[in-house]
Coordinates of C-alpha atoms in Angstrom, one line a residue:
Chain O
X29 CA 69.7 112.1 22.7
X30 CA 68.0 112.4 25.8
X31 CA 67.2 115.8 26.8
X32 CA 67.7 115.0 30.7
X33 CA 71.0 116.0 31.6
X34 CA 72.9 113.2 33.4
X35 CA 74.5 113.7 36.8
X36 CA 77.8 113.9 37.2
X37 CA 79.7 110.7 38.6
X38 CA 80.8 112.4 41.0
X39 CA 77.3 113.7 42.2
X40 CA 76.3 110.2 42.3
X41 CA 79.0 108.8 44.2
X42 CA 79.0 111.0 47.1
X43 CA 75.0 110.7 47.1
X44 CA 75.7 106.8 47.1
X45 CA 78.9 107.3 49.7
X46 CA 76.2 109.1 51.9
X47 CA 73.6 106.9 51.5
X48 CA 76.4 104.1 52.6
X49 CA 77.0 105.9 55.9
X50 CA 73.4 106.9 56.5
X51 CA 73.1 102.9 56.2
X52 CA 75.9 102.2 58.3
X53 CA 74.9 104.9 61.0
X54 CA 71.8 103.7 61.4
X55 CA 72.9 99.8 61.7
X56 CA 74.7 101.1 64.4
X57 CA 72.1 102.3 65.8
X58 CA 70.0 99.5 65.8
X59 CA 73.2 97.0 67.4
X60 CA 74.3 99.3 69.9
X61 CA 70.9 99.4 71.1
X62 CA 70.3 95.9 71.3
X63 CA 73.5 95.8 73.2
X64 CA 72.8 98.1 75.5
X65 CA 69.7 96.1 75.5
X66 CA 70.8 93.1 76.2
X67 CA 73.4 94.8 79.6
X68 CA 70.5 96.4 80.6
X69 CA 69.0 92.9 81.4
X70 CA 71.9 91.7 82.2
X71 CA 72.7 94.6 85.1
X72 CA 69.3 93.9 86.0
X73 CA 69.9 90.7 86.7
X74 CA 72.9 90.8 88.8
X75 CA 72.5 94.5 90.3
X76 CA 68.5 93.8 90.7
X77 CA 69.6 90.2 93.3
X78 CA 67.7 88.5 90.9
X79 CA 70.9 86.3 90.5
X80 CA 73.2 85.8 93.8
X81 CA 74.7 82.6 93.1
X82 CA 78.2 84.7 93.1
X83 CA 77.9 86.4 96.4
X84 CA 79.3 84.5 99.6
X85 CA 81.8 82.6 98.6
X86 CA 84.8 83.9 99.9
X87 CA 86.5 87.3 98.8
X88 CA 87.7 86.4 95.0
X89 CA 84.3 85.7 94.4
X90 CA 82.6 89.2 95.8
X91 CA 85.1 90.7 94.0
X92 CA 83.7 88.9 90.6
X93 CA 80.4 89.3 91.7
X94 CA 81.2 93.3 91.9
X95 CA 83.6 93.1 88.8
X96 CA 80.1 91.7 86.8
X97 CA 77.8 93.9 88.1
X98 CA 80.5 97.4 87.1
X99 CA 80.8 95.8 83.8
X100 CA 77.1 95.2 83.1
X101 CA 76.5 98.7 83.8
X102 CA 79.6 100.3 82.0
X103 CA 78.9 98.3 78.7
X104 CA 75.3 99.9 78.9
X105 CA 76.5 102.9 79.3
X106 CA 78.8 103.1 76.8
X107 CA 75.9 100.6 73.9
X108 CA 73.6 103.4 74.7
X109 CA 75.6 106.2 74.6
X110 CA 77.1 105.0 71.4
X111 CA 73.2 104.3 69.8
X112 CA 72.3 107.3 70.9
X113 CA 74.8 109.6 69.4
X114 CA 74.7 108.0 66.1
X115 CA 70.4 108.4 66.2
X116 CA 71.1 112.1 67.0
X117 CA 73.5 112.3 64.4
X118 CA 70.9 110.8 61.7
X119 CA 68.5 113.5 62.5
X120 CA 70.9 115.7 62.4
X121 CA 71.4 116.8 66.1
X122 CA 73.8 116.2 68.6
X123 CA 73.8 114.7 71.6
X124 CA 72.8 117.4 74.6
X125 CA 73.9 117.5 77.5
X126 CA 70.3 116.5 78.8
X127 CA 70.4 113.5 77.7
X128 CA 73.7 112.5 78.6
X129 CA 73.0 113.1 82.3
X130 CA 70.0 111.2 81.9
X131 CA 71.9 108.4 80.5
X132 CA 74.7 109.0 83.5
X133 CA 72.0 108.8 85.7
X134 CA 70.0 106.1 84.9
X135 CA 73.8 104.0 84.9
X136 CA 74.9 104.9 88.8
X137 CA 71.1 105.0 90.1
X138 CA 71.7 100.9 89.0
X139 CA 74.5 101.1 91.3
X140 CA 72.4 101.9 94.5
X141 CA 72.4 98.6 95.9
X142 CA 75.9 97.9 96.5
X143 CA 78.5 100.7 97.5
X144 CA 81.4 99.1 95.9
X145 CA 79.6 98.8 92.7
X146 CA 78.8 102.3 93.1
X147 CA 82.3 103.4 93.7
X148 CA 83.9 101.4 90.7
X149 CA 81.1 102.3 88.2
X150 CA 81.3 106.0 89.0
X151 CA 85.2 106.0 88.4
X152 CA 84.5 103.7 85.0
X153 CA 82.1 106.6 84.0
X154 CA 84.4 109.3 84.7
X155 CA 87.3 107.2 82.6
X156 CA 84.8 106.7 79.6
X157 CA 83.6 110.3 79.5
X158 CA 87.4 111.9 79.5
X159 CA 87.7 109.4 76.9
X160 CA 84.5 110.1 75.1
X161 CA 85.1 114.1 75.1
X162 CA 89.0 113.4 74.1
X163 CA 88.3 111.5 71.1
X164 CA 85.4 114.0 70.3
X165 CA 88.0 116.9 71.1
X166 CA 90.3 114.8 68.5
Chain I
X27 CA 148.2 128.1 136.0
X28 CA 147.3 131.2 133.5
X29 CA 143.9 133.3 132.6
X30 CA 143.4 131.7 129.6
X31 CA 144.7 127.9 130.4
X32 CA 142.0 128.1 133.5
X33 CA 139.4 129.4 131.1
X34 CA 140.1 126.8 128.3
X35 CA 139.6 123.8 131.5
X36 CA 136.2 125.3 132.2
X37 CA 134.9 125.1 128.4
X38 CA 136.3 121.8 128.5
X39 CA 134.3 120.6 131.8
X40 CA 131.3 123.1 130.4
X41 CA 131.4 120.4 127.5
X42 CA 131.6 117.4 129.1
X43 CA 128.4 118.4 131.8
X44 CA 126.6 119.5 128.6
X45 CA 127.3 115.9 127.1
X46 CA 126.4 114.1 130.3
X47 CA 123.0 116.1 130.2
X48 CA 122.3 115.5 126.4
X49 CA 123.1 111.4 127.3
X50 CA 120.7 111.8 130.1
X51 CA 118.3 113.5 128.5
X52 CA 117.9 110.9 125.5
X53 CA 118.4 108.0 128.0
X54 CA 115.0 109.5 129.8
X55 CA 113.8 109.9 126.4
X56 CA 114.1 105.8 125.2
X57 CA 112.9 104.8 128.9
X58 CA 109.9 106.9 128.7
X59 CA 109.4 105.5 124.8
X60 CA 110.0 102.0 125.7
X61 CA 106.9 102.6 128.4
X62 CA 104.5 104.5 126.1
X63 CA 105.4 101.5 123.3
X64 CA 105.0 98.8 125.8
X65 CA 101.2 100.2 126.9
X66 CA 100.3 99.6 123.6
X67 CA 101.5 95.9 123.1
X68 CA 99.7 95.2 126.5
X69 CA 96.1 95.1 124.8
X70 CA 97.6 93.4 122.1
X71 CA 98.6 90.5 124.0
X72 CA 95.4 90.1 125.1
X73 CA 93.8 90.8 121.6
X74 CA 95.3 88.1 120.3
X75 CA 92.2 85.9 119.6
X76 CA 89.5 86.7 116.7
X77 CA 86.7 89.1 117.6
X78 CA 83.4 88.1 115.7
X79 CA 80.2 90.5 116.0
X80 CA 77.5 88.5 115.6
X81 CA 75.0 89.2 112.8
X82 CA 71.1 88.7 113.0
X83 CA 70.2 87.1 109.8
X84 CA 67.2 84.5 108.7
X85 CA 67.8 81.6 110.9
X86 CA 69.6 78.5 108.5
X87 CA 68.6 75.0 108.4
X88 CA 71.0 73.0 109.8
X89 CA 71.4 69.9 107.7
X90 CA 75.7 70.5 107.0
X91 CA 74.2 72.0 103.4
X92 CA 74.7 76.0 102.5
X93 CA 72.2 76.9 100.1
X94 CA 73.7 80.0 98.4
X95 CA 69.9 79.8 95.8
X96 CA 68.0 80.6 99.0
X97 CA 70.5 83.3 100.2
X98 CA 71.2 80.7 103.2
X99 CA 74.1 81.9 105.9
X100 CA 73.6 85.2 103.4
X101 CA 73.8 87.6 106.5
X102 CA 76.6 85.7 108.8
X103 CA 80.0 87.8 109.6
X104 CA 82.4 85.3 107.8
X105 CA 85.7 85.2 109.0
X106 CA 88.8 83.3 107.6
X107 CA 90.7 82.0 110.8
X108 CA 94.1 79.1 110.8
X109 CA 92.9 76.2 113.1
X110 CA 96.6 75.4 113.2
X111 CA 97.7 74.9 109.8
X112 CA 94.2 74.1 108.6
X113 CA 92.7 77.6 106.7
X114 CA 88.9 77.6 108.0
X115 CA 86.0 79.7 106.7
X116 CA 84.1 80.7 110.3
X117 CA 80.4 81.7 109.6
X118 CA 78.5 83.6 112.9
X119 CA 74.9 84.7 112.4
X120 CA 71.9 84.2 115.3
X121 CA 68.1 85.2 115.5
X122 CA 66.2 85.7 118.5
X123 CA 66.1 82.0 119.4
X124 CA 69.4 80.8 118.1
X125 CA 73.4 81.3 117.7
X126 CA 74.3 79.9 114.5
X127 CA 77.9 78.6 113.8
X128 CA 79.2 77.2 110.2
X129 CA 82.6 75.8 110.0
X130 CA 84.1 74.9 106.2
X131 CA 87.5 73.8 105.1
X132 CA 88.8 71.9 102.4
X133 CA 90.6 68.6 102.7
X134 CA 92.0 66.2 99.9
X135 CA 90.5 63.1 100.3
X136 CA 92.8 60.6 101.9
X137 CA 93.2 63.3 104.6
X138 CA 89.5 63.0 105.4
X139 CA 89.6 60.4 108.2
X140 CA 86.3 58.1 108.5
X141 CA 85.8 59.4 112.3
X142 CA 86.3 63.1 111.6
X143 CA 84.9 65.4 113.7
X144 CA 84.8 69.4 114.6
X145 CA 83.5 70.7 117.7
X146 CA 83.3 74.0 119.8
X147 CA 84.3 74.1 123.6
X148 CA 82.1 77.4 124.9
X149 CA 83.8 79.7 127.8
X150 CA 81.5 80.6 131.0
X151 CA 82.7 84.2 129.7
X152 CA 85.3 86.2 127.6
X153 CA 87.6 84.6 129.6
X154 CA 90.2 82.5 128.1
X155 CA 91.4 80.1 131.1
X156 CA 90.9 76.6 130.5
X157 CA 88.3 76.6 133.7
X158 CA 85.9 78.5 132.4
X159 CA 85.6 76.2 129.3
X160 CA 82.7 74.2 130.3
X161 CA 80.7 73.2 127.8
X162 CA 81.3 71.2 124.5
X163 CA 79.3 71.0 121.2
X164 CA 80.5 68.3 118.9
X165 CA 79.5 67.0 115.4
X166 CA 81.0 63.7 114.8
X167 CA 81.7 61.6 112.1
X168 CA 81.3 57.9 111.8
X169 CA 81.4 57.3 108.5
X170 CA 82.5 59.9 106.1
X171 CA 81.3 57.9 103.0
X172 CA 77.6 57.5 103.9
X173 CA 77.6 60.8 105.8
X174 CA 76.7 59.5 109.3
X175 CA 77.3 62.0 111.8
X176 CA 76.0 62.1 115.7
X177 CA 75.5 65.3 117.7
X178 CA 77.2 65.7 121.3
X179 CA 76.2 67.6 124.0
X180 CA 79.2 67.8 126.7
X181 CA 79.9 69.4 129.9
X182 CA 83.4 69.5 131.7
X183 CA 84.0 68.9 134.8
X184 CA 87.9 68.7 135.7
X185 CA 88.7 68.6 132.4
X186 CA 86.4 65.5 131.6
X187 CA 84.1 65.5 129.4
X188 CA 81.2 64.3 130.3
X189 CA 77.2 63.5 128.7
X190 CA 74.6 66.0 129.4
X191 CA 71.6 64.7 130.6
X192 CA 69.5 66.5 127.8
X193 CA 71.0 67.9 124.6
X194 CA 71.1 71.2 124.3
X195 CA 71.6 72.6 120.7
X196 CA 72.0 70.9 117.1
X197 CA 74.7 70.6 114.6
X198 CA 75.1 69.0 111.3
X199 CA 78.1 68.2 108.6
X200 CA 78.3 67.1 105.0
X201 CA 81.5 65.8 103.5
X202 CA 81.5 66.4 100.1
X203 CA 85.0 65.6 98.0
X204 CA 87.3 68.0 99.6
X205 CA 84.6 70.2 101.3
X206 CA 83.6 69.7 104.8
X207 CA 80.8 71.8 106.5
X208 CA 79.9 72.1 109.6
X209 CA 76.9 73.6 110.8
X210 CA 75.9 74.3 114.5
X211 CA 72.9 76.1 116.2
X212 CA 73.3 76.8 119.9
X213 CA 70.5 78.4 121.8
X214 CA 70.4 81.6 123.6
X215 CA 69.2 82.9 126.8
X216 CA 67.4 79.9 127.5
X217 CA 66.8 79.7 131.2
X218 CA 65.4 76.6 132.5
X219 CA 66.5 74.5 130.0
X220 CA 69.3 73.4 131.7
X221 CA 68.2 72.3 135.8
X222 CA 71.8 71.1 136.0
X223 CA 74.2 73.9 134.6
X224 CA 75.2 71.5 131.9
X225 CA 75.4 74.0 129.1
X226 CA 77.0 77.9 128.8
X227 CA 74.1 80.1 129.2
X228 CA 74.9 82.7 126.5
X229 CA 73.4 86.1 127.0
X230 CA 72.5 88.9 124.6
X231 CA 75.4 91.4 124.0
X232 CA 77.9 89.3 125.8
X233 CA 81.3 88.3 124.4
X234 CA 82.2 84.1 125.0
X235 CA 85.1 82.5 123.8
X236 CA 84.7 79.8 121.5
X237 CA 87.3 76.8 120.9
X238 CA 87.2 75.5 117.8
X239 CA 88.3 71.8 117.3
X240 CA 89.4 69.4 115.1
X241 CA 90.1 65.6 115.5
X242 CA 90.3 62.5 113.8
X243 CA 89.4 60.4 116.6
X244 CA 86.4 60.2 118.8
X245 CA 88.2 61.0 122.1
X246 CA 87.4 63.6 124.1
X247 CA 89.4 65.8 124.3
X248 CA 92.5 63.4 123.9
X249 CA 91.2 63.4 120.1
X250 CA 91.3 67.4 119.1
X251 CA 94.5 67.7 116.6
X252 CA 94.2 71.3 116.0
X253 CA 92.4 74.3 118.0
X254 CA 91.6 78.1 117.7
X255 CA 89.8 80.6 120.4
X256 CA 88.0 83.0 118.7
X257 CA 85.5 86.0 120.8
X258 CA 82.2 86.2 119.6
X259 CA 80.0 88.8 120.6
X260 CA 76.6 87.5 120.5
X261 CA 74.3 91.0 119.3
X262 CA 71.7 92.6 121.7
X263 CA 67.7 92.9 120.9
X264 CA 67.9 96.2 121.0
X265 CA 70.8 97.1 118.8
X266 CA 69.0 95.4 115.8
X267 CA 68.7 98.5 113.3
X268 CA 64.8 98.3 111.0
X269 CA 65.9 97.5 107.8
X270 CA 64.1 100.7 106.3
X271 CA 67.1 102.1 104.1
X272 CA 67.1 98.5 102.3
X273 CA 63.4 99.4 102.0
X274 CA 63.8 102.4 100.4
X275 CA 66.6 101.6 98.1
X276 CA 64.8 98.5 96.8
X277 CA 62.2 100.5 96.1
X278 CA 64.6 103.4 94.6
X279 CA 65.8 100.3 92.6
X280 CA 62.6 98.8 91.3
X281 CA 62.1 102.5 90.3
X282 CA 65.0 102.9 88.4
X283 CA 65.0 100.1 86.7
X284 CA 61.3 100.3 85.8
X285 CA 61.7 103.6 83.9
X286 CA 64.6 102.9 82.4
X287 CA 63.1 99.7 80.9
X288 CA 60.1 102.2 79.9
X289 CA 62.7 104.5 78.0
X290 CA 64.5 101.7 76.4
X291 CA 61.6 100.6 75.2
X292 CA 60.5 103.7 74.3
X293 CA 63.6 104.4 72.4
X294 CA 63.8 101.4 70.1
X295 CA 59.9 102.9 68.9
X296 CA 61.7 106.1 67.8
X297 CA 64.2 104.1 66.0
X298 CA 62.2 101.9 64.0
X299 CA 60.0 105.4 63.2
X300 CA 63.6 107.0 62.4
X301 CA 63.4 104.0 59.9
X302 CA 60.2 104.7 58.5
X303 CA 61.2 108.0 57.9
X304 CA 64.4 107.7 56.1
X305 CA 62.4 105.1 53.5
X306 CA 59.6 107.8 53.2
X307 CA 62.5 110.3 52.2
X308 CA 64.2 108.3 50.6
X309 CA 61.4 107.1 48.1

């Protein structure tokens, strides 16, 4: 009989349940990065000029041009935001408030270019962070 | 007649003078309305036609093609305007040299006629009286299939319209499906080139009145189905503002976008090291 006294089951399957979110958490990570990655070059893109081929068209079109260029900026936001509060949350840390204005930021200062860009993606900001510190409050 | 029966006469007549006033009083009130309402419908009817500022931009090529890849037309005040019950896109940019007018509309196909054409008839002024109309600027059609198109240069004298002696200006058009565009350049302040007063000489921050036409037939002007005056204010020299905002937020731009690429970058490093880590304590 071994001398080695066996862990409990239950031991083991919360060590195995953490190790399962720890996995998950940090897969998160890694796509919500890539993501935000990916809108990054995307905004870059369109908010940058490098593409124009919406603008002057008529009216419908500006409006998708601007509707692109908000979106491209609000997904980062909210890819980068997400990546980052899951990294923080594997090193056990949370987010500061630092480095959410820095994310903010870095999001409308994309924006400079066009004032109706601007003006939507500040008003998408403000509707995900009510809904960010809601669900956290939750 | 009694104290009281004499007294009740008099608030009687007391009311009926107090009622005349009050009807007089709002009857001054509506005539004096109707005046002050009036003064503002007077500009109004003269406001009538389409005021277009004039935008300096990088001059386009004028071959009846917009090419949106090169930012073509980019900086041109566009305006949507009804030549009758035809919906045009009106496109007004110049340069130093050059007024720049593009016309487009859409038009099924049978409705295209072979010997389409759309022109502009250019006021002496701001002035909208058919004799200061005198000269014309037409891009015509004569065969919509191979895209053969001639440039007129007309001046009008009695309301005839006749050939300048040299042609003053350019103007292109492509048909494509349903798509027609015009595209017309029209010099300004050129002094001298015209010995016989053929052509409008359009100044720098003057307002002209431009008559948009549209015909099916080359007749002039017994051919123009559908018209529109529009004012454009051609811009002065002076007015045009250095681009050094753009400058700076292109640069503030380049910035941004150069750290935050840095950070990203930076970033995904710290997560594939978070990576590391979590093996090393796991192990």
């Amino acid at each position: 009989m071994s001398k080695i006294p066996k862990q409990p089951k239950k031991e083991q399957k919360i060590k195995k349940r953490y190790r399962t979110d720890e996995n998950f958490a940090y897969r998160s990570v890694i796509i919500s990065a890539i993501l935000g990655g990916i809108f990054y070059l995307i905004s870059l893109l369109l908010n940058f000029g490098i593409i124009t081929n919406f603008i002057d068209q008529g009216v419908i079109w500006d409006f998708i041009d601007v509707l692109f260029k908000v979106l491209a900026i609000l997904l980062f936001f909210l890819f980068m935001i997400t990546s980052l509060g899951n990294y923080k949350e594997l090193i056990g840390k949370p987010v500061n408030w630092k480095e959410l204005l820095l994310i903010l930021g870095f999001s409308i200062g994309q924006t400079i270019l066009n004032i109706w860009v601007f003006i939507f993606t500040l008003f998408g900001l403000l509707i995900i962070l009510i809904y960010l510190y809601l669900a956290q409050g939750i | 007649m009694n104290n009281t029966e004499s007294r009740r006469i008099t608030k009687i007549n007391g009311f009926t003078i107090l009622k005349k006033k009050i009807f007089r009083v709002l009857i001054c009130i509506i005539v004096m309305n109707t005046f002050i309402i009036s003064s503002f419908f007077v500009p109004n009817v003269y406001g009538l036609q389409e005021e277009i500022d004039s935008e300096f931009g990088e001059s386009p090529i004028i071959d009846g093609y917009i090419d949106f890849s090169s930012n073509e037309w980019n900086e041109a005040t566009k305006v949507p305007i009804e030549l009758g019950d035809l919906p045009i896109s009106l496109w007004v940019m110049q340069d130093e040299i050059n007024l720049y007018i593009s016309i487009q509309f859409e038009l099924e196909g049978y409705a295209h006629k072979d010997t389409e054409f759309v022109g502009m008839i250019i006021s002496n002024s701001s002035s909208i009286i058919p004799e200061e109309f005198l000269d014309v600027k037409i891009v015509q059609f004569s065969n919509k299939t191979s895209n053969d198109f001639i440039f007129l240069d007309y001046n009008i004298n009695n309301s005839e319209f006749l050939n300048d002696t040299k042609q003053n200006g350019m103007g292109a058009a492509k048909i494509e499906g349903i798509d027609s565009t015009y595209e017309f350049s029209i010099p300004i302040n050129e002094v001298g080139g015209d010995e016989n007063m053929q052509d409008v000489l359009l100044e720098y921050g003057n307002m002209y009145a431009f008559n948009i036409t549209y015909g099916e037939t080359p007749v002039y002007p017994g051919g123009i189905k559908k018209s529109e005056i529009v004012l454009i204010t051609i811009k002065n020299l002076s007015i045009t503002e250095p681009p050094l905002w753009d400058l700076v937020f292109f640069i503030l731009n380049i910035i941004i976008f150069s750290i935050l690429g840095i950070l990203y970058g930076f970033y995904i490093y710290k997560i594939f090291k978070l990576k590391e880590k979590i093996e090393r304590i796991k192990r």
